[in-house]
CSV table of C-alpha atoms in Angstrom, one decimal:
chain,number,residue,atom,x,y,z
B,1,MET,CA,27.0,12.9,2.0
B,2,LYS,CA,25.1,11.3,4.8
B,3,LYS,CA,25.1,7.5,4.9
B,4,LEU,CA,21.8,5.7,5.7
B,5,ILE,CA,20.6,2.2,6.6
B,6,TYR,CA,17.4,1.3,4.9
B,7,TYR,CA,15.9,-1.8,6.6
B,8,THR,CA,12.8,-3.9,6.0
B,9,GLY,CA,12.1,-7.4,7.3
B,10,ARG,CA,10.1,-8.1,4.2
B,11,ASP,CA,11.1,-10.7,1.6
B,12,MET,CA,12.0,-8.8,-1.6
B,13,THR,CA,12.4,-11.8,-3.9
B,14,ASP,CA,9.6,-10.8,-6.2
B,15,PRO,CA,10.2,-7.2,-7.3
B,16,GLU,CA,6.8,-7.0,-9.0
B,17,LEU,CA,4.8,-7.0,-5.8
B,18,GLY,CA,3.3,-3.6,-5.0
B,19,ILE,CA,4.9,-3.2,-1.6
B,20,ASN,CA,8.3,-4.3,-2.9
B,21,LYS,CA,8.0,-1.8,-5.7
B,22,LYS,CA,7.4,0.9,-3.2
B,23,ILE,CA,10.4,-0.1,-1.1
B,24,ASN,CA,12.7,0.0,-4.1
B,25,GLU,CA,11.3,3.4,-5.1
B,26,GLN,CA,12.0,4.7,-1.6
B,27,ILE,CA,15.6,3.5,-1.7
B,28,GLU,CA,16.0,5.0,-5.1
B,29,ASN,CA,14.5,8.4,-4.0
B,30,PHE,CA,16.8,8.5,-0.9
B,31,ARG,CA,19.8,8.2,-3.3
B,32,LYS,CA,18.4,10.8,-5.7
B,33,ALA,CA,18.0,13.1,-2.7
B,34,GLY,CA,21.8,12.9,-2.0
B,35,PHE,CA,22.1,10.1,0.5
B,36,SER,CA,24.4,7.1,0.4
B,37,VAL,CA,22.2,4.1,1.2
B,38,ASP,CA,22.9,0.5,2.3
B,39,ALA,CA,19.6,-1.3,1.9
B,40,PHE,CA,18.9,-4.5,3.9
B,41,TYR,CA,16.1,-6.9,3.3
B,42,ARG,CA,15.3,-10.7,2.9
B,43,LYS,CA,15.3,-12.8,-0.2
B,44,HIS,CA,14.2,-16.4,-0.6
B,45,ASP,CA,12.9,-16.2,3.0
B,46,SER,CA,16.2,-17.2,4.7
B,47,GLN,CA,18.7,-14.8,3.1
B,48,LEU,CA,19.6,-11.4,4.5
B,49,ILE,CA,20.8,-9.1,1.7
B,50,CYS,CA,22.7,-5.8,1.7
B,51,ARG,CA,22.5,-3.7,-1.4
B,52,HIS,CA,24.6,-0.7,-2.1
B,53,ASP,CA,25.8,-0.9,-5.7
B,54,LYS,CA,25.1,-4.6,-5.9
B,55,GLU,CA,23.6,-7.3,-3.7
B,56,ILE,CA,25.7,-9.2,-1.2
B,57,VAL,CA,24.5,-12.0,1.1
B,58,VAL,CA,25.0,-10.9,4.7
B,59,LYS,CA,23.6,-14.2,6.1
B,60,ALA,CA,22.3,-17.3,4.3
B,61,GLY,CA,20.3,-20.1,5.9
B,62,MET,CA,18.6,-18.0,8.6
B,63,HIS,CA,16.1,-19.9,10.8
B,64,ARG,CA,12.5,-19.2,11.5
B,65,PRO,CA,11.1,-16.7,12.4
B,66,PHE,CA,13.1,-15.1,9.6
B,67,LYS,CA,12.2,-11.5,10.5
B,68,ILE,CA,13.6,-11.9,14.0
B,69,GLU,CA,16.8,-13.5,12.7
B,70,ALA,CA,17.2,-10.7,10.1
B,71,SER,CA,17.4,-8.0,12.9
B,72,LYS,CA,20.0,-10.1,14.7
B,73,TYR,CA,22.3,-10.5,11.8
B,74,LEU,CA,21.8,-6.9,10.6
B,75,LYS,CA,23.0,-5.7,14.0
B,76,ARG,CA,26.1,-7.9,13.7
B,77,TYR,CA,26.9,-6.7,10.2
B,78,ILE,CA,26.7,-3.0,10.9
B,79,LYS,CA,29.0,-3.1,13.9
B,80,GLY,CA,32.1,-1.2,13.2
B,81,ARG,CA,30.5,0.5,10.1
B,82,LYS,CA,29.7,4.3,10.2
B,83,TYR,CA,26.2,5.4,9.5
B,84,ASP,CA,24.4,8.7,10.1
B,85,GLY,CA,20.8,7.5,10.0
B,86,ALA,CA,18.5,4.5,9.7
B,87,TYR,CA,15.1,4.4,7.9
B,88,ILE,CA,13.2,1.3,9.0
B,89,ARG,CA,10.0,0.0,7.6
B,90,TYR,CA,8.2,-1.4,10.6
B,91,VAL,CA,7.2,-5.1,10.6
B,92,TYR,CA,6.2,-5.3,14.3
B,93,GLY,CA,8.4,-5.5,17.4
B,94,ASP,CA,10.4,-8.4,18.9
B,95,TRP,CA,13.4,-8.8,21.2
B,96,GLN,CA,16.0,-8.8,18.4
B,97,PHE,CA,14.5,-5.7,16.7
B,98,PHE,CA,14.5,-4.0,20.1
B,99,ARG,CA,18.2,-4.8,20.5
B,100,LEU,CA,18.9,-3.4,17.1
B,101,LEU,CA,17.2,-0.1,18.1
B,102,LYS,CA,19.2,0.1,21.3
B,103,TYR,CA,22.4,-0.4,19.3
B,104,LEU,CA,21.5,2.3,16.8
B,105,LYS,CA,20.8,4.7,19.6
B,106,LYS,CA,24.1,3.9,21.4
B,107,GLN,CA,25.9,4.6,18.1
B,108,LYS,CA,24.0,8.0,17.8
B,109,ILE,CA,22.4,6.9,14.5
B,110,VAL,CA,19.3,9.0,13.8
B,111,THR,CA,16.5,6.5,13.6
B,112,VAL,CA,13.2,6.9,11.7
B,113,ILE,CA,10.6,4.2,11.6
B,114,GLU,CA,7.8,4.0,9.0
B,115,VAL,CA,4.6,2.5,10.4
B,116,PRO,CA,2.6,1.8,7.2
B,117,THR,CA,-0.7,1.1,8.9
B,118,TYR,CA,-1.9,2.6,12.2
B,119,PRO,CA,-3.7,1.5,14.3
B,120,TYR,CA,-3.1,-2.1,13.2
B,121,ASP,CA,-4.0,-4.4,16.2
B,122,LYS,CA,-7.3,-5.6,14.7
B,123,GLU,CA,-5.4,-6.8,11.6
B,124,LEU,CA,-3.4,-9.3,13.7
B,125,THR,CA,-6.2,-11.3,15.3
B,126,ASP,CA,-7.1,-13.7,12.4
B,127,SER,CA,-4.6,-16.5,13.3
B,128,LEU,CA,-2.7,-17.9,16.2
B,129,GLU,CA,0.6,-16.9,14.5
B,130,ASN,CA,-0.5,-13.3,14.2
B,131,LYS,CA,-1.8,-13.2,17.7
B,132,VAL,CA,1.7,-14.2,18.9
B,133,VAL,CA,3.2,-11.4,16.6
B,134,LEU,CA,0.8,-8.9,18.2
B,135,PHE,CA,1.6,-10.1,21.8
B,136,LEU,CA,5.4,-9.6,21.1
B,137,ASP,CA,4.8,-6.2,19.5
B,138,LYS,CA,2.9,-5.0,22.5
B,139,CYS,CA,5.7,-6.1,24.8
B,140,TYR,CA,8.2,-3.8,23.0
B,141,ARG,CA,6.5,-1.0,21.1
B,142,ASN,CA,5.7,1.3,24.1
B,143,ARG,CA,9.5,1.3,24.9
B,144,MET,CA,10.6,2.4,21.5
B,145,HIS,CA,10.4,6.1,22.4
B,146,ARG,CA,13.7,5.7,24.2
B,147,TYR,CA,15.5,4.8,20.9
B,148,VAL,CA,13.5,6.2,18.0
B,149,ASP,CA,13.7,9.8,16.8
B,150,ARG,CA,10.6,9.9,14.6
B,151,ILE,CA,7.7,7.8,13.3
B,152,VAL,CA,6.6,8.2,9.7
B,153,THR,CA,2.9,7.8,9.5
B,154,PHE,CA,0.2,8.1,6.8
B,155,SER,CA,-2.4,8.7,9.5
B,156,GLY,CA,-3.1,12.1,11.2
B,157,ASP,CA,-1.5,11.1,14.5
B,158,LYS,CA,0.9,13.6,16.0
B,159,GLN,CA,2.4,10.9,18.2
B,160,ILE,CA,2.6,7.1,17.9
B,161,PHE,CA,4.1,5.0,20.8
B,162,GLY,CA,5.0,8.3,22.4
B,163,ILE,CA,7.2,9.3,19.5
B,164,GLN,CA,6.7,12.5,17.4
B,165,THR,CA,5.5,11.7,13.9
B,166,ILE,CA,6.4,12.9,10.4
B,167,ARG,CA,3.0,13.0,8.7
B,168,THR,CA,2.9,12.3,5.0
B,169,MET,CA,1.1,9.9,2.6
B,170,ASN,CA,1.9,6.9,0.5
B,171,GLY,CA,3.5,7.8,-2.8
B,172,VAL,CA,4.2,6.3,-6.2
B,173,ASN,CA,6.6,7.2,-9.0
B,174,PHE,CA,4.5,8.9,-11.6
B,175,GLU,CA,7.3,8.7,-14.1
B,176,LYS,CA,7.0,4.9,-13.9
B,177,ILE,CA,3.3,4.6,-13.9
B,178,LYS,CA,1.7,5.1,-17.3
B,179,SER,CA,-1.8,6.5,-17.3
B,180,VAL,CA,-4.5,4.8,-19.3
B,181,SER,CA,-4.7,6.1,-22.8
B,182,GLY,CA,-8.3,7.1,-22.9
B,183,GLU,CA,-8.5,6.1,-26.6
B,184,HIS,CA,-11.8,4.3,-26.0
B,185,PRO,CA,-14.5,6.9,-25.1
B,186,TYR,CA,-16.9,6.4,-22.2
B,187,ASP,CA,-20.0,4.7,-23.7
B,188,GLY,CA,-22.0,4.0,-20.6
B,189,LYS,CA,-20.5,0.5,-19.9
B,190,ILE,CA,-19.0,0.3,-16.5
B,191,ASN,CA,-15.7,-1.4,-16.3
B,192,MET,CA,-14.5,-1.6,-12.7
B,193,ILE,CA,-11.0,-2.7,-11.8
B,194,ALA,CA,-9.5,-3.9,-8.5
B,195,VAL,CA,-5.9,-5.0,-8.2
B,196,ALA,CA,-5.3,-6.7,-4.8
B,197,ASP,CA,-4.2,-9.7,-2.7
B,198,LEU,CA,-7.9,-10.3,-2.0
B,199,ALA,CA,-8.0,-10.2,1.8
B,200,LYS,CA,-11.1,-10.0,4.0
B,201,TRP,CA,-10.7,-6.2,4.4
B,202,HIS,CA,-10.8,-5.6,0.7
B,203,GLY,CA,-14.5,-6.3,0.9
B,204,TYR,CA,-15.0,-7.1,-2.8
B,205,ASP,CA,-17.7,-9.7,-1.8
B,206,ARG,CA,-19.9,-6.6,-1.3
B,207,ILE,CA,-19.4,-5.5,-5.0
B,208,LEU,CA,-20.2,-9.1,-6.2
B,209,GLU,CA,-23.3,-9.2,-4.0
B,210,GLY,CA,-24.2,-5.8,-5.4
B,211,ILE,CA,-23.8,-6.9,-9.0
B,212,GLY,CA,-26.0,-9.9,-8.3
B,213,ALA,CA,-28.7,-7.7,-6.7
B,214,TYR,CA,-28.5,-5.2,-9.6
B,215,TYR,CA,-29.3,-7.8,-12.3
B,216,ARG,CA,-31.9,-9.6,-10.1
B,217,GLN,CA,-33.8,-6.3,-9.9
B,218,GLY,CA,-33.8,-5.9,-13.7
B,219,GLY,CA,-30.7,-3.8,-14.2
B,220,LYS,CA,-30.0,-3.1,-17.9
B,221,ARG,CA,-26.6,-1.3,-18.0
B,222,GLU,CA,-23.6,-3.4,-18.7
B,223,VAL,CA,-21.3,-3.7,-15.7
B,224,VAL,CA,-18.1,-5.8,-15.6
B,225,PHE,CA,-15.9,-6.2,-12.6
B,226,HIS,CA,-12.2,-6.9,-13.5
B,227,LEU,CA,-10.7,-8.5,-10.5
B,228,VAL,CA,-6.9,-8.9,-10.6
B,229,GLY,CA,-5.0,-10.9,-8.0
B,230,ASN,CA,-5.1,-14.0,-5.8
B,231,GLY,CA,-5.6,-14.4,-2.1
B,232,PRO,CA,-7.5,-16.0,0.7
B,233,GLU,CA,-10.9,-14.6,-0.3
B,234,LEU,CA,-10.8,-15.9,-3.9
B,235,GLU,CA,-12.8,-19.1,-3.2
B,236,GLU,CA,-15.5,-17.1,-1.5
B,237,TYR,CA,-15.7,-14.7,-4.4
B,238,LYS,CA,-16.1,-17.7,-6.8
B,239,ARG,CA,-18.9,-19.0,-4.6
B,240,ILE,CA,-20.8,-15.7,-4.8
B,241,ILE,CA,-20.3,-15.4,-8.6
B,242,GLU,CA,-21.7,-18.9,-9.0
B,243,LYS,CA,-24.6,-18.3,-6.6
B,244,TRP,CA,-25.9,-15.3,-8.5
B,245,HIS,CA,-24.9,-16.5,-12.0
B,246,ILE,CA,-22.9,-13.4,-12.7
B,247,GLU,CA,-20.1,-15.0,-14.6
B,248,LYS,CA,-20.6,-12.7,-17.6
B,249,HIS,CA,-20.1,-9.7,-15.3
B,250,VAL,CA,-16.9,-10.7,-13.4
B,251,VAL,CA,-13.5,-11.5,-14.8
B,252,LEU,CA,-11.0,-13.2,-12.5
B,253,TYR,CA,-7.5,-12.8,-13.9
B,254,GLY,CA,-5.3,-14.0,-11.1
B,255,GLN,CA,-2.0,-12.1,-10.7
B,256,LYS,CA,-1.0,-10.0,-13.6
B,257,PHE,CA,2.0,-7.7,-14.1
B,258,GLY,CA,3.5,-5.5,-16.8
B,259,LYS,CA,1.9,-5.4,-20.2
B,260,GLU,CA,-0.9,-7.9,-19.3
B,261,LEU,CA,-1.9,-5.6,-16.4
B,262,GLU,CA,-1.7,-2.5,-18.6
B,263,GLN,CA,-4.1,-4.1,-21.1
B,264,ILE,CA,-6.6,-4.7,-18.4
B,265,TYR,CA,-6.4,-1.2,-17.1
B,266,GLU,CA,-7.0,0.1,-20.6
B,267,LYS,CA,-10.5,-1.4,-20.6
B,268,CYS,CA,-11.5,0.2,-17.3
B,269,ASN,CA,-13.1,3.5,-16.4
B,270,VAL,CA,-13.4,3.3,-12.6
B,271,ALA,CA,-11.3,1.7,-9.8
B,272,ALA,CA,-12.6,0.0,-6.7
B,273,GLU,CA,-10.4,0.5,-3.6
B,274,SER,CA,-11.5,-1.2,-0.4
B,275,PHE,CA,-15.0,-2.0,0.8
B,276,GLY,CA,-14.1,-3.8,4.0
B,277,ARG,CA,-11.7,-1.6,6.0
B,278,HIS,CA,-14.3,-1.4,8.8
B,279,ARG,CA,-13.7,-5.1,9.3
B,280,SER,CA,-10.2,-4.3,10.6
B,281,GLY,CA,-11.3,-1.2,12.5
B,282,HIS,CA,-10.5,1.5,10.0
B,283,ASN,CA,-12.6,4.1,8.3
B,284,TYR,CA,-9.7,6.1,6.6
B,285,SER,CA,-7.5,4.7,3.9
B,286,THR,CA,-3.9,5.6,3.2
B,287,SER,CA,-3.4,2.8,0.8
B,288,LEU,CA,-0.7,2.6,-1.9
B,289,LYS,CA,-3.2,1.2,-4.3
B,290,SER,CA,-5.3,4.3,-4.3
B,291,LYS,CA,-2.3,6.3,-5.4
B,292,GLU,CA,-1.7,3.9,-8.2
B,293,TYR,CA,-5.3,4.3,-9.3
B,294,VAL,CA,-5.1,8.1,-9.5
B,295,ALA,CA,-1.7,7.9,-11.2
B,296,LYS,CA,-3.5,5.8,-13.9
B,297,GLY,CA,-6.1,8.6,-14.2
B,298,LEU,CA,-9.1,6.6,-12.8
B,299,PRO,CA,-11.9,7.8,-10.6
B,300,VAL,CA,-12.2,5.7,-7.4
B,301,ILE,CA,-15.0,4.2,-5.3
B,302,ALA,CA,-14.6,2.9,-1.8
B,303,SER,CA,-16.3,2.5,1.6
B,304,SER,CA,-13.7,4.5,3.6
B,305,GLU,CA,-12.4,8.0,3.3
B,306,ILE,CA,-9.1,8.1,1.2
B,307,ASP,CA,-6.3,10.5,2.2
B,308,VAL,CA,-5.5,11.7,-1.3
B,309,PHE,CA,-9.1,12.7,-1.9
B,310,SER,CA,-9.3,14.6,1.3
B,311,LYS,CA,-6.9,17.1,-0.2
B,312,SER,CA,-8.7,17.7,-3.5
B,313,GLY,CA,-10.3,15.9,-6.4
B,314,SER,CA,-13.4,14.8,-4.4
B,315,ARG,CA,-15.5,15.0,-7.6
B,316,TYR,CA,-13.6,11.9,-8.7
B,317,PHE,CA,-14.3,9.9,-5.6
B,318,LYS,CA,-17.5,8.2,-4.4
B,319,ARG,CA,-17.8,6.9,-0.9
B,320,PHE,CA,-20.2,4.0,0.0
B,321,PRO,CA,-21.4,2.9,3.4
B,322,ALA,CA,-18.8,1.2,5.6
B,323,ASP,CA,-21.0,-1.8,6.5
B,324,GLU,CA,-21.9,-5.2,5.2
B,325,SER,CA,-24.6,-4.2,2.7
B,326,PRO,CA,-24.2,-5.0,-1.0
B,327,VAL,CA,-22.7,-2.1,-3.0
B,328,ASP,CA,-25.5,-0.2,-4.8
B,329,ILE,CA,-24.4,-0.6,-8.4
B,330,GLU,CA,-27.0,2.0,-9.6
B,331,LYS,CA,-25.1,4.6,-7.6
B,332,VAL,CA,-21.8,3.4,-9.2
B,333,ILE,CA,-23.4,4.0,-12.6
B,334,VAL,CA,-24.7,7.4,-11.6
B,335,PHE,CA,-21.2,8.4,-10.3
B,336,CYS,CA,-19.5,7.3,-13.5
B,337,ASP,CA,-22.0,9.1,-15.7
B,338,SER,CA,-21.5,12.3,-13.7
B,339,VAL,CA,-17.7,12.0,-14.0
B,340,TYR,CA,-17.7,11.6,-17.8
B,341,LYS,CA,-20.8,13.6,-18.8
B,342,SER,CA,-19.0,16.9,-19.4
B,343,LYS,CA,-15.4,15.8,-20.2
B,344,SER,CA,-13.9,13.3,-22.5
B,345,ARG,CA,-12.3,10.2,-21.0
B,346,LYS,CA,-8.9,11.6,-21.9
B,347,GLU,CA,-9.7,14.9,-20.2
B,348,VAL,CA,-10.8,13.1,-17.0
B,349,ILE,CA,-7.6,11.0,-17.0
B,350,ASP,CA,-5.4,14.1,-17.4
B,351,ASP,CA,-7.3,16.0,-14.8
B,352,ILE,CA,-7.0,13.3,-12.1
B,353,ARG,CA,-3.3,12.6,-12.8
B,354,GLY,CA,-2.6,16.4,-12.9
B,355,TRP,CA,-3.8,17.2,-9.4
B,356,ALA,CA,-2.6,13.8,-7.9
B,357,ILE,CA,1.1,14.2,-9.0
B,358,GLY,CA,1.4,17.3,-6.8
B,359,LEU,CA,0.1,15.3,-3.8
B,360,CYS,CA,1.4,11.8,-3.9
B,361,ASP,CA,4.4,11.6,-6.2
B,362,PHE,CA,7.3,10.1,-4.3
B,363,LYS,CA,9.4,13.2,-4.5
B,364,VAL,CA,6.6,15.1,-2.8
B,365,VAL,CA,5.7,12.7,0.0
B,366,MET,CA,9.3,11.8,0.9
B,367,GLU,CA,10.6,15.4,1.1
B,368,PRO,CA,9.7,15.9,4.9
B,369,VAL,CA,11.7,12.7,5.6
B,370,PHE,CA,14.7,13.9,3.6
B,371,GLN,CA,14.6,17.2,5.4
B,372,PHE,CA,14.5,15.6,8.8
B,373,PHE,CA,17.6,13.5,8.1
B,374,LYS,CA,19.5,16.4,6.5
B,375,ASN,CA,18.7,18.8,9.3
B,376,THR,CA,19.4,16.4,12.2
B,377,LYS,CA,22.9,15.9,13.4
């Protein structure tokens, strides 16, 4: 049995966060595929944790910046321990991370790095802190080819940083994501859902502006936007809602998990992915959230192309312009009507989930990575 390091610099204190769920699913799927895994991550900001059968604290009381400290103490911890491979979820480069990569190469440990978003430079220009992160990353990333065997990417790039890629897509565990029941038939009322951390690039201000415009122009159909999550854009969203007096058409829930989130999903018949990726220089989405939406059995609207819909299922996807215009709510209504006109809601749910499971279930998307580790000595 091959023994792997799984390493992320993320803080994993809250297991309900979407990215943290994904990381735990990846770890679990490596084990199901026959690997012995020591997983390393942060908790409570300043703790470096190692989890095999149970969690142990590798280092407590790390200093800021915690991500840089974590790489240093991981390198110290694994010295003298035998590993065959390392799977690292990239959180940008720095000098300690670079030293870790050099050590892994010296020990002949096969190293694979997942770059969740690429390119990402424009996402790191919104604050002085992020500009420093980007500067450090640029100093080191173009030397990584000396020490890294493969990059896992959800983009179509054959090489990143001069390193050959394993191209796959974000995945979810369909066994753990319950589809919406479809008990309530489609009656023409549009119930849109978005679950997000409400960043600028989500672009939900465009939907809110679109709802305002729809009712100002005499729109008659009932449209409700169910917005789940908190984040830096929330106050701006509240301002738009108040400006256009659309309080009856937008529900702000804050963060919701578990049964509460399930109950919100049950009301909804279409999901809104992102309408602002062009703001960070992207026109192609590989998001985890889009996979959760199709696992739920929901058709999706967005302003960028989405990888899972480029494979099949395009009749369940509607793309809008990638610009700053308000979303045309009349076109959302026409799309939803077309989806549900010839099939029951339950049939639509089963159809979406049925084709999606063969494309983005974790077992499917991780298989190329498993095979690379198994076949590389």
